[in-house]
Each structure stands twice: as C-alpha cells, then as structure tokens.
Amino acid sequence: MTLADLINGEKAIILKVRGRGAFRKRIIEMGFVVGKQVIVVRNAPLKDPIEYNIMGYEVSLRQSEAALIEVTKDLRNKSKGNHFEGTIELEHSLSLIPHLIDKTINVALVGNPNSGKTTIFNYASHSKEKVGNYGGVTINAKEAKFKHKGYTFILVDLPGTYSITSYTPEELFVRNHLINELPDIILNVVDSSNIERNLYLTTQLVDMDLKVVIALNMWDEFKDKGDEFDYQALAKMIGIPMVPTIGADGKGFGDLFDKIIEVYEDQESIVRHIHINYGKRIELSIRELQKMINISGNEQLTVKLSPRYLSLKLLEGDPEEIQRVKKSCVNAYKILDFAKKESDKIAKLHNETMETVITDAKYGFIEGALRETYHEATKKNKITRSRVIDAIVTDKILSYPIFLFAMWLTFQATFYLGDYPMQWIGLLFEWMGKITNEVLAKSAFRDLISDGIIGGVGGVIVFLPNILILFFFITLMEASGYMARVAFIVDKLMHKIGLHGKSFIPMLMGFGCNVPAIMATRTIENKNDRLVTMLIIPFMSCSARYPVYVLLINAFFKGHRGSILFGIYLFGIFLAGAMAWVFKKTMFKVNTVPFVMELPPYRRPRFASVLKQTWFKGEQYLKKMGTIILLASMIIWTLGYFPTGKKYDVAMLQKTVQINNRFAQKVKQQQSTPKQKAQLEQQKQKLLSILQAETSRLKQEHSMIGRIGKFIEPVIHPLGFDWKMGVSLIAGGAAKEIVVSTMSVLYPIRNTENESLSQRLRKQVYSSGKRKGKPVFTPLVALSFMLFILIYFPCIAVVAAIKNESGTWKWSLFLAFYTTTLAWLVSLITFQAGSLLGF
C-alpha cells in the first residue's frame, strides 16, 4: 500500500520511501522517514495535490509522489525505523578559527522557511524587510546593525532552508555563506510549534562545528498546545543554549542577545562540542576520512570547514563538496576514492542510499533526544484553527470563488477607499501649481517648476492612497498564511501548463514588484521551471503599472472601476499561463519537479506589523517620486520645451494683434450694446484660446520629444495611439510610473482652470490627419493602451534582475523582445477588432 491509496482522514506509518535523487532526499529531510505517522488531511479542489500531516505540520504532495511512499495502516510500526545512537563528546572547544574578543559580533540567522527569522531580524535591528507566512520571502542575505550592551551586532538574515545540502539554490547560498563568512555565532531560529522537523537543520549545524544559539520562536503557539518541553535539558544534551522568543511581539529578545554575548565570550557553561553518533560503521569511515583531510597542505580547506562535516558530505556524495575537495586538497583523488568505496559499502549494508542512511540517523537522534525532553499533551484528534479555515478556503467548490472574490474586493477597495485621499492630494498639487504661476514671472524656469516638476511628479503621487490600500490587502493575505493555500489550490492548473504550484507564489509577489518576485524564483528547484517562471512574471501587474490603470479607468470606466482593474490583473495571469504552456512545449521540454511544499498554520496578522510593511512600500514609492520620477519628468519637460519655437510665438503674437484689431473695429463700427460687446469679447477669447492651443501644439510637435514621437507614430498608429502615448511608453521603459508623469507633461493644462489629468485626457482631440477632430482617447483606446502597459518591456530593473538570476543577458534580451512584440499584437487585435465592432 502507498500513501496515494489512503483516503482523507486515514492514518498510516511510513515503511519505505522509494524513488531516487534530490526529490527523495528532500521529502526525507522534511520528515517522511520510516516509522513516522502520516495523516491524510484533504485533497486540493482538483484532487491533486494532497495535504498530509507529518510531525505535526502540514505538507502537500502530488499523487504521483505519494505513490512512491509505502505505508501500513498498522500503527504498531510507529518509529520502528529510527535508532538513537546518542552523541560523541569531544574535549576541544568549538569554532574553527580562534578569535579575539572584540565588540562586534557577526550573527547569521538560519532556520526553516516560515520560522520567523526575518521577523526577529526586523524587530531587533529596526529594519523593514518583507515578512510573510509562507516560504521563500527572504531570497538573499539581508544585513543590519544594532547595539546591545556595548556590543555591535551585525545580523545577516539568510534565506529559509530545510537543510544545507545543494538541493536548491537557497540551500547552497546559506551553506556557502556559513563556510565563506564564518560568522561568530549562528542564530538558529526554530519554530517551537514544530520542533522535531526544525531540529533536522540544527543537526547539520552541529556537524559544521560552529557556535550556535537556538531561538525557540513562536513560543506562545507552543504554550497554547499544552505540550511540555524541557528545553534546558535538551540544550545541555546537544551543547547548544536555547532561548524562548515570540518574534511578532519582540518578547525574549533581550535574553536572546544576552545569551549570544555569553556564548561569544565563552561564558556559557552549556556550550560544548558534541557529535551525533551515526553508528559504529559510519563513524569508522568518518574517522578515516578525517585523517586523510587533516594533513599538511589541506589547510586552505580545513581552516574554514570542519573535517567531520566534510567527511559526512563526501560520504553522501555531495557534488559541491566533492568539487571543493578537488580544488583544495593535495590528496583529493585518494580522499574521494575512499569516500566513494565506503559510501557504497555502507549503502549496500543498509540497503539504502548513503544520504538516506545519514538522514535516518539524524532523525533517530532527534527522536531519541525529544523522547527524553518533550512530552505531548493528552489530546484526542484536536481540530486546529488552520484545519477549520482550510476546510473552507481549500474546498473544491468554494476555493476558487474565494480567491477571485478576495482579489476583486482588493481592487474595489483601492478605488472606493482611495478616492477621497486621491482627490485631496490632487487639489494640493493643483494649488501648488497655481501659486507657482502667480508668484514666479513667466519664464522657462516657471514652466519647469509648474509643468515639469509639479505636474509630472504630482500626476503620479496622487495614486499613493491607492498603492497603500493595495499593499495593505496583499500584506494581510501574506501574513495570514493564505498565499501558501493559493499555491496549493492552483498546483493542478500550474501542472497543466508545465509548471509547479510554487511558481504561483513568485507570480503573486509580482503584484507588488517584479524584481523581488524574480529573485524569489530561487525557491524553485528545477532550472527550467525557474527560467519559465522568470519569463512570465512580468505579466503580473506590479504596483508601478497601477497608476496608469487607475488614471485611465477613472477617466473612461467610472461605473466599473474595480471590475475592469480585476479583469486586467486576471488577463495578466491568463497570459502568463498561456506563455508558460508555449515555452514548456517548445523551448523547455522538461518534466516539472515534484510538488513538495509546507502549508504553514494560519496566524492572526499583527495589525501594527501589517501597517509597518504597508507604509514601507509607500515609503519606497515616495522615494521613487523624489528620484527617478522627478528626474524623468524634468528630462521629458526639457525635451518637450526645446527648441523653444520662437517663430511660432512671433506668428501667434502677430495673429493675436490681428484678432484684437478686427474685434475692436467691429465694436466701433457696430456701436454695439454692452451685451453685444460681451458676446464679441467671448468670441475673441475663444479664437485666442484656439490660437494659443495651436501654437502650443506646433511647438510641442517640433520639439525634440515631438520629433521622437512623430518618428515612432506609424508603428503605434494602428493600435489607436497618438505620438504622445508612444513617447510615454518609451519613457516607461525606465519605470512604469513615468508613463503617467510623461503624460502629465505632454498633456498640460492649457487654460486657467485646474483640471485633473483624467479630465484633460477626455478632452484631447486630433488636430490633423484622418482622425482630425476625433477624440484621442476613447474607452477602446484606453483599454488597448492598458493592455500594452501590462505586457510590454517591464522595466530596466526587471531586465537586470533576470540577467542576474539566469547568469546571462540572453534571457533578458529575449524577454524585452518577446513581451514588446506580444504587447503590440494584443493591442492591435484589441483596437482593430473593437473598431470593427463599433466600440
């Protein structure tokens, strides 16, 4: 019988894990080991994947992977496979390199995904790194400094990882950081509500022979369970101090950093060097390998790496450490040959791969240690809060409607809650523009301040309330743990297009910003899946595109604003799926990796933390206004102002004199009544206004920006765009917010009334050509333009991020070409088909 044969609610004991390679190693590391009880929780809405409970936490597998795990319903076989061999204690002290006590302590935060590392990092150092209740939020090393009791702490927050093998990029990143940087202390953050699984990573840190302090985080959740844990006894057993903490509330941090100081100063009596006993046969091989490694000439390696840790990795056949030995050891061939022979002998003896043998031994050690120190409260089938919520949000009927409704509600809220603040900010900038025009004398400088800076930056900054509301709702879903459930329910759909449910999390992160979303693809194990995900993430509408959508939707879709915005985002998801399917059928014909993902328990979002993260995003938005948007607005204004077109001003002055003279003669000849004089004056002002608008048009069209726009107009004319929209799209290559600031500059206020940009766009008409007199913007043109914004060249930062993650410019250039081509085709079809249908 296999795990896939069980139905919801059934329990079984794992007998054997079949399969091979990295996947097998991963699921064993995550707790699917012989002798452990597993419970079937539920199927995803489309029957696949399946949620299981193992070691007290929830994890999902596809049916094809579950079929590789042999089980029995005879619960008497529980824990039969793991053996507790105890520890080997050594007399020498910890740390590879002796250090002088100074007042700076380098601390590396290491822990499982979703254990609360970044929360501790933010709280302790007053940083503002993104946190979320799902794995993969931290995707590179973040560093911060703070002072505590006379010491300067340099904290480095490393990506969450279940182990330090070379299965995924983040695992390798963490391992290399620990080896190359040699932190003074490793702060191992452990989820107290799931101690057994979290301690697997701890056993690997023990092997590395570095000083470790454990933060038993989420201690409040552990206390709520009613279990008993003598963590002080376990600390003495493994030689690692443990301090309970509650990361979200900042409780226990003072004690934690006090303990780090004690360990750093070698004042903590608990700290001692122990080795996990892997059994007589394995220990014999380790000792022989250590002797070979510890010879003269290999100091370049042994000064950074524990020989015991290296011996274990060579027995496991770890490719990264094999390469390291080849580069650094004078007797590399002898070491590797011996390690391979010993590994084969031990694997044959146990009838398992060497990796599995060592992993089983680690879990055997953990189970034995906890048997003496950890006691579960007596409870009968307690239904957790997460199970109750999941019964609704992952239900086969309700799950997708709930997700779609949550997204639709988010977009509706951004409009209805953001309307008034947006209008207030708009009025503020209108007042600033008016004051500028009144105070400063007419000059190029006044126009730069009024039209270039206030008009350009103000045209974008008015959308700050909408941005904050959008981020508030997204942060709320991330902090609660709902995002991981979204990945769970869509995995079957993602699998249909050749991707992994994990790909959906970076895609959702793309709604905030595409750059960190692309970096988050590091959590996807398969290289081809990572590349495909990177190439479709730009279809996720980032916050930079959001102001363009809000501007045009407010102007042309007033009655259906939330629904139109929801439709744009949904179309982006659909397009991403379609392109992923095309890529997997053509350029990346490789099967996807198995779906193994933890489903963290739901947690009540801390309101203060959500507000802090939301404001941090708003702060970044404001900084962008004061840097790149300000600079771009000034450049666009300058290109639109020069050459100044004095000949058009002279011509306008001459015509103005002629108009004034003509109307003065009319008044004199007709001996007009006051009413007739007022009518003639009104006609005169209308003609002067038309003359001024025509002069401004000619000056703008013959400026540098106008010449650029006219040059590209033939390409964008079939899409319904005028040359100003084309210039806005080019400027938007740097950052999408610049599209709005460019339009604010190119469609300036032409009369004494202060009109919003939306009002100005509605009034724009063509002044020449076949479309003369027709509106520049219509609902159809606005829709075509928004689709182009959604699809085309994302921004310079995204292109650079793809180059950094893929290691080559090839994929960045391909992205720029294919997205822009696709945008042109989609907008062409939209506008031409809409025109034929009479829209």
PDB file of C-alpha atoms in Angstrom, residues 549 567-568 571-572 575 721 781-792 822-824 826-827 830-831:
ATOM      1  CA  TYR A 549      -4.542  51.701 -14.768  1.00  0.00           C
ATOM      2  CA  GLY A 567     -10.024  41.960 -15.359  1.00  0.00           C
ATOM      3  CA  ILE A 568      -6.641  43.479 -16.296  1.00  0.00           C
ATOM      4  CA  PHE A 571      -5.803  38.709 -18.024  1.00  0.00           C
ATOM      5  CA  GLY A 572      -2.161  39.050 -16.967  1.00  0.00           C
ATOM      6  CA  LEU A 575      -1.438  35.382 -20.430  1.00  0.00           C
ATOM      7  CA  PHE A 721      -2.166  55.569 -30.001  1.00  0.00           C
ATOM      8  CA  VAL A 781      -8.080  53.211 -26.880  1.00  0.00           C
ATOM      9  CA  ALA A 782      -7.698  53.284 -23.094  1.00  0.00           C
ATOM     10  CA  LEU A 783      -8.189  49.504 -22.933  1.00  0.00           C
ATOM     11  CA  SER A 784      -5.706  48.939 -25.771  1.00  0.00           C
ATOM     12  CA  PHE A 785      -3.187  51.188 -24.014  1.00  0.00           C
ATOM     13  CA  MET A 786      -3.602  49.434 -20.638  1.00  0.00           C
ATOM     14  CA  LEU A 787      -3.049  46.035 -22.264  1.00  0.00           C
ATOM     15  CA  PHE A 788       0.121  47.331 -23.886  1.00  0.00           C
ATOM     16  CA  ILE A 789       1.307  48.635 -20.482  1.00  0.00           C
ATOM     17  CA  LEU A 790       0.509  45.235 -18.947  1.00  0.00           C
ATOM     18  CA  ILE A 791       2.509  43.219 -21.469  1.00  0.00           C
ATOM     19  CA  TYR A 792       5.387  45.208 -22.949  1.00  0.00           C
ATOM     20  CA  LEU A 822       3.308  40.364 -27.889  1.00  0.00           C
ATOM     21  CA  ALA A 823       2.066  43.692 -26.476  1.00  0.00           C
ATOM     22  CA  TRP A 824       1.907  45.180 -29.977  1.00  0.00           C
ATOM     23  CA  VAL A 826      -2.553  42.100 -28.413  1.00  0.00           C
ATOM     24  CA  SER A 827      -3.179  45.863 -28.586  1.00  0.00           C
ATOM     25  CA  THR A 830      -7.977  44.725 -29.348  1.00  0.00           C
ATOM     26  CA  PHE A 831      -8.198  48.087 -31.106  1.00  0.00           C
TER      27      PHE A 831
END
